[in-house]
Structure formats: structure tokens, C-alpha cells
Short mmCIF file of C-alpha atoms in Angstrom, two decimals:
data_model
loop_
_atom_site.label_atom_id
_atom_site.label_comp_id
_atom_site.label_asym_id
_atom_site.label_seq_id
_atom_site.Cartn_x
_atom_site.Cartn_y
_atom_site.Cartn_z
CA MET A 24 3.11 14.22 -16.68
CA GLU A 25 0.34 16.49 -16.34
CA ASP A 26 -2.08 13.59 -15.88
CA ILE A 27 0.10 12.58 -12.96
CA ASN A 28 0.30 15.57 -11.24
CA LYS A 29 -3.38 16.07 -11.65
CA GLU A 30 -4.06 12.70 -10.30
CA VAL A 31 -1.73 13.09 -7.41
CA HIS A 32 -3.26 16.45 -6.32
CA GLU A 33 -6.91 15.10 -6.28
CA ALA A 34 -5.91 11.89 -4.63
CA PHE A 35 -3.92 13.56 -2.07
CA GLU A 36 -7.05 16.11 -1.40
CA VAL A 37 -9.07 13.05 -0.91
CA LEU A 38 -6.66 11.23 1.51
CA LYS A 39 -5.67 14.48 3.72
CA ASN A 40 -9.70 14.64 4.29
CA GLY A 41 -9.57 11.02 5.47
CA GLY A 42 -10.98 9.71 2.24
CA ILE A 43 -10.22 6.51 0.35
CA ILE A 44 -9.15 5.98 -3.24
CA LEU A 45 -8.97 3.13 -5.82
CA TYR A 46 -5.35 3.40 -7.59
CA PRO A 47 -2.72 1.62 -9.65
CA THR A 48 0.16 0.33 -7.72
CA ASP A 49 3.39 -1.06 -8.95
CA THR A 50 1.57 -4.38 -8.96
CA VAL A 51 -2.33 -4.72 -8.77
CA TRP A 52 -5.10 -2.10 -8.50
CA GLY A 53 -5.19 -1.22 -4.77
CA ILE A 54 -7.57 0.69 -2.54
CA GLY A 55 -5.56 2.97 -0.12
CA CYS A 56 -5.78 5.66 2.41
CA ASP A 57 -3.46 7.51 4.77
CA ALA A 58 -1.69 4.78 6.89
CA THR A 59 -1.62 7.12 9.83
CA ASN A 60 -5.41 7.69 9.90
CA GLU A 61 -7.26 4.95 12.05
CA GLU A 62 -10.80 5.88 10.80
CA ALA A 63 -9.80 5.90 7.00
CA VAL A 64 -8.22 2.34 7.56
CA LYS A 65 -11.53 1.19 9.05
CA LYS A 66 -13.52 2.69 5.85
CA ILE A 67 -11.21 0.22 3.82
CA TYR A 68 -11.87 -2.92 6.22
CA ALA A 69 -15.75 -2.16 6.02
CA LEU A 70 -15.56 -1.92 2.16
CA LYS A 71 -13.47 -4.88 1.56
CA LYS A 72 -15.99 -6.69 4.19
CA ARG A 73 -12.44 -7.68 5.79
CA VAL A 74 -11.91 -8.72 9.48
CA GLU A 75 -9.31 -6.09 11.08
CA SER A 76 -7.25 -9.02 12.33
CA LYS A 77 -6.17 -9.85 8.72
CA SER A 78 -3.55 -7.01 8.24
CA MET A 79 -3.29 -4.89 5.09
CA ILE A 80 0.35 -3.38 3.94
CA CYS A 81 1.78 -0.01 3.39
CA LEU A 82 3.60 1.58 0.48
CA VAL A 83 6.67 3.89 1.07
CA ASN A 84 8.69 5.71 -1.62
CA GLY A 85 12.39 5.30 0.12
CA ASP A 86 14.60 4.52 2.65
CA ARG A 87 13.85 7.62 4.88
CA LEU A 88 10.20 7.03 5.08
CA LEU A 89 10.90 3.33 5.68
CA TYR A 90 12.83 4.15 8.67
CA GLN A 91 10.26 6.62 9.96
CA VAL A 92 7.80 3.48 10.06
CA PHE A 93 10.15 1.12 11.65
CA ARG A 94 12.25 1.34 14.96
CA ASN A 95 14.74 -1.52 13.59
CA ILE A 96 15.34 -2.63 10.21
CA PRO A 97 17.58 -5.15 9.86
CA GLN A 98 20.20 -5.14 7.29
CA VAL A 99 19.35 -8.07 5.49
CA ALA A 100 16.18 -6.28 4.45
CA PHE A 101 18.07 -4.05 2.29
CA ASP A 102 19.84 -7.13 0.94
CA ILE A 103 16.67 -8.77 -0.13
CA LEU A 104 15.41 -5.48 -1.72
CA ASP A 105 18.42 -5.02 -3.55
CA CYS A 106 18.33 -8.82 -5.04
CA SER A 107 14.44 -8.76 -5.58
CA GLU A 108 13.47 -8.86 -9.33
CA LYS A 109 10.05 -8.14 -8.91
CA PRO A 110 8.07 -5.92 -6.37
CA THR A 111 8.59 -7.46 -2.71
CA THR A 112 6.81 -6.65 0.38
CA LEU A 113 8.67 -6.95 3.58
CA VAL A 114 6.78 -7.81 6.74
CA LEU A 115 8.89 -6.15 9.58
CA ASP A 116 8.55 -6.10 13.38
CA ASP A 117 7.81 -2.98 15.53
CA PRO A 118 6.14 -0.45 13.38
CA LYS A 119 5.47 2.81 14.75
CA VAL A 120 3.52 6.07 13.47
CA VAL A 121 0.78 4.01 11.52
CA ALA A 122 -2.56 3.37 12.70
CA LYS A 123 -2.92 0.60 15.31
CA ASN A 124 -5.51 -1.16 13.41
CA LEU A 125 -2.85 -1.48 10.53
CA ILE A 126 -0.70 -3.61 12.88
CA SER A 127 -0.87 -7.48 12.92
CA GLU A 128 -1.07 -9.13 16.17
CA ASP A 129 2.54 -10.33 16.26
CA ASN A 130 3.46 -6.39 16.00
CA SER A 131 4.47 -6.60 12.33
CA LEU A 132 3.64 -4.69 9.35
CA GLY A 133 3.89 -5.30 5.56
CA ILE A 134 5.74 -2.40 3.63
CA ARG A 135 6.86 -2.18 0.19
CA ILE A 136 9.11 0.51 -1.43
CA VAL A 137 7.65 1.70 -4.95
CA ASN A 138 8.84 3.66 -7.37
CA THR A 139 6.34 3.97 -10.00
CA PRO A 140 5.46 7.64 -10.85
CA PHE A 141 2.18 8.04 -9.58
CA CYS A 142 2.55 6.18 -6.01
CA PHE A 143 6.10 7.90 -5.49
CA LYS A 144 4.93 11.46 -5.88
CA LEU A 145 1.84 10.66 -4.13
CA ILE A 146 3.67 9.39 -1.10
CA GLU A 147 6.13 12.32 -1.39
CA ARG A 148 3.28 14.71 -1.26
CA MET A 149 1.57 13.02 1.70
CA LYS A 150 5.13 12.42 3.48
CA ARG A 151 3.45 9.63 5.04
CA PRO A 152 2.99 5.88 3.99
CA LEU A 153 0.00 4.86 1.83
CA VAL A 154 -2.13 1.88 2.77
CA SER A 155 -2.44 -0.79 -0.24
CA THR A 156 -5.06 -3.64 -0.35
CA SER A 157 -6.01 -5.35 -3.48
CA ALA A 158 -9.19 -3.80 -5.11
CA ASN A 159 -11.69 -6.56 -4.27
CA ILE A 160 -13.96 -8.01 -1.50
CA SER A 161 -12.28 -10.15 0.77
CA GLY A 162 -12.35 -13.70 -0.39
CA GLU A 163 -12.93 -12.65 -3.98
CA SER A 164 -9.98 -13.19 -6.59
CA THR A 165 -7.70 -10.23 -7.24
CA PRO A 166 -8.72 -8.19 -10.24
CA THR A 167 -5.93 -8.13 -13.03
CA GLN A 168 -7.51 -5.05 -14.72
CA PHE A 169 -9.60 -1.97 -13.77
CA SER A 170 -12.50 -3.35 -15.68
CA GLU A 171 -12.73 -6.54 -13.30
CA ILE A 172 -13.13 -4.26 -10.31
CA SER A 173 -16.57 -4.89 -8.71
CA LYS A 174 -18.87 -1.83 -8.88
CA GLU A 175 -19.26 -2.23 -5.27
CA ILE A 176 -15.55 -1.42 -4.65
CA ILE A 177 -15.68 1.30 -7.38
CA ASN A 178 -18.67 3.07 -5.78
CA GLY A 179 -17.16 2.35 -2.37
CA VAL A 180 -14.28 4.62 -2.70
CA ASP A 181 -14.14 8.33 -2.38
CA TYR A 182 -11.82 8.95 -5.38
CA VAL A 183 -10.94 6.84 -8.59
CA VAL A 184 -7.54 7.49 -9.89
CA LYS A 185 -7.75 7.81 -13.63
CA LEU A 186 -4.52 6.44 -14.84
CA ASP A 187 -3.62 3.03 -16.30
CA LEU A 188 -7.31 2.19 -16.64
CA ASN A 189 -6.58 -0.35 -19.74
CA LYS A 190 -3.29 -1.60 -18.28
CA ILE A 191 -3.37 -5.43 -17.00
CA SER A 192 -1.94 -5.55 -13.93
CA LYS A 193 1.13 -7.65 -12.89
CA LYS A 194 0.91 -10.41 -10.19
CA SER A 195 0.82 -9.48 -6.52
CA SER A 196 4.21 -8.91 -4.96
CA THR A 197 6.49 -11.48 -3.24
CA VAL A 198 6.02 -11.32 0.45
CA ILE A 199 8.79 -12.11 2.98
CA LYS A 200 8.65 -11.83 6.73
CA LEU A 201 11.79 -10.72 8.22
CA THR A 202 11.78 -10.61 11.98
CA ASN A 203 14.21 -8.19 13.98
CA ASP A 204 16.63 -11.34 14.93
CA SER A 205 16.76 -11.68 10.97
CA LYS A 206 14.73 -14.66 10.60
CA VAL A 207 13.51 -15.06 7.11
CA THR A 208 10.17 -16.66 6.11
CA ILE A 209 8.85 -16.44 2.43
CA LEU A 210 4.93 -16.11 3.01
CA ARG A 211 4.10 -15.50 -0.87
CA LYS A 212 6.41 -16.15 -3.96
#
């Protein structure tokens, strides 16, 4: 637990100063920053060589923060999350309080509630959503373990979280788009 608390502290210090981190999520290794910091989000797009029109997702640690990020959350969103057996990212309409360059052209944002100890504690400390995007250059395959992450990514972040370095990552999350009128579309199983 002490290692987690130390890593949360180190990552938080980097994030509050506009930096970007490489960290283990509840699915794969991710690159992240404070989701309210537009300049930090730009750094991630540049590192990944990703066009800004291809949005990234955010992680939150519970319903309270979820409600801070979205104006409306259809009730079916909670039904989907309650029934999900694996990590599930919801793409919801009308986000607020996040950097504009995170919001898709259709005014939506992908979000996932996480409860893994490191992510949960870091988001609790930040009191803000955390950007999460796979730790690879855009178009390259998603690494399944830390040892597969390119040196370009590792050297391009401001801090590497030293937890779960030997863990093999799970698959990416299921992604479901849910509009305010409760239309459901599965984008990735």
C-alpha cells in the first residue's frame, strides 16, 4: 500500500503541474493527464502522433465525478455499468469541465469508472477526471505489457508509474455509445 501511496503522490505532483504520465489502468497501460488541462492534452496528442479529431477517454472514480463531467446521464447508463462483467467505457453526450480538445465533434466523451487502487486514489486526490489513452503511437498495436511500450513513449512522458511493471494487461474495455435519448450503439466489444 505504501508503494501505491508514493506513486499516487509522485503522479499527482506531475499532473498538477501540467505533465503527462504513463500508468497502469484497469485494462491496458495508459498515457494520462489532467482532463481539464488543454495544454497537457495537446502533449498527449503530440506524443502519440494522433490527430485531435480522434478523441481520447477519461477515467473517473465514481458517480459523483461522473455527474460533474456530464450535464445529463441517461438511467440506462447505470444499468449498463451494473450489468458489465468487464471494464466498460461509455460515450456520453454533452460533457462539461473537461478540456475542449477531448470532446468529440459530435459533443460526446468516452468515460470509464475505475476502481483499481492506484487509479481510484489518484483520481480521488486530483478531484478531476484523468485522461486515458493506450500507451502506443497512433496506428501501432496496443502493448499488452510494460516491456512492449516503445522507448519513444516512455521517454516522452514526464513520469512513469512504477507499479505493475510485470503484469500482462487485459484487453481494452468494451465501448458503448449512449445518447441522451438512450440510443445504444456498441462501438467495441
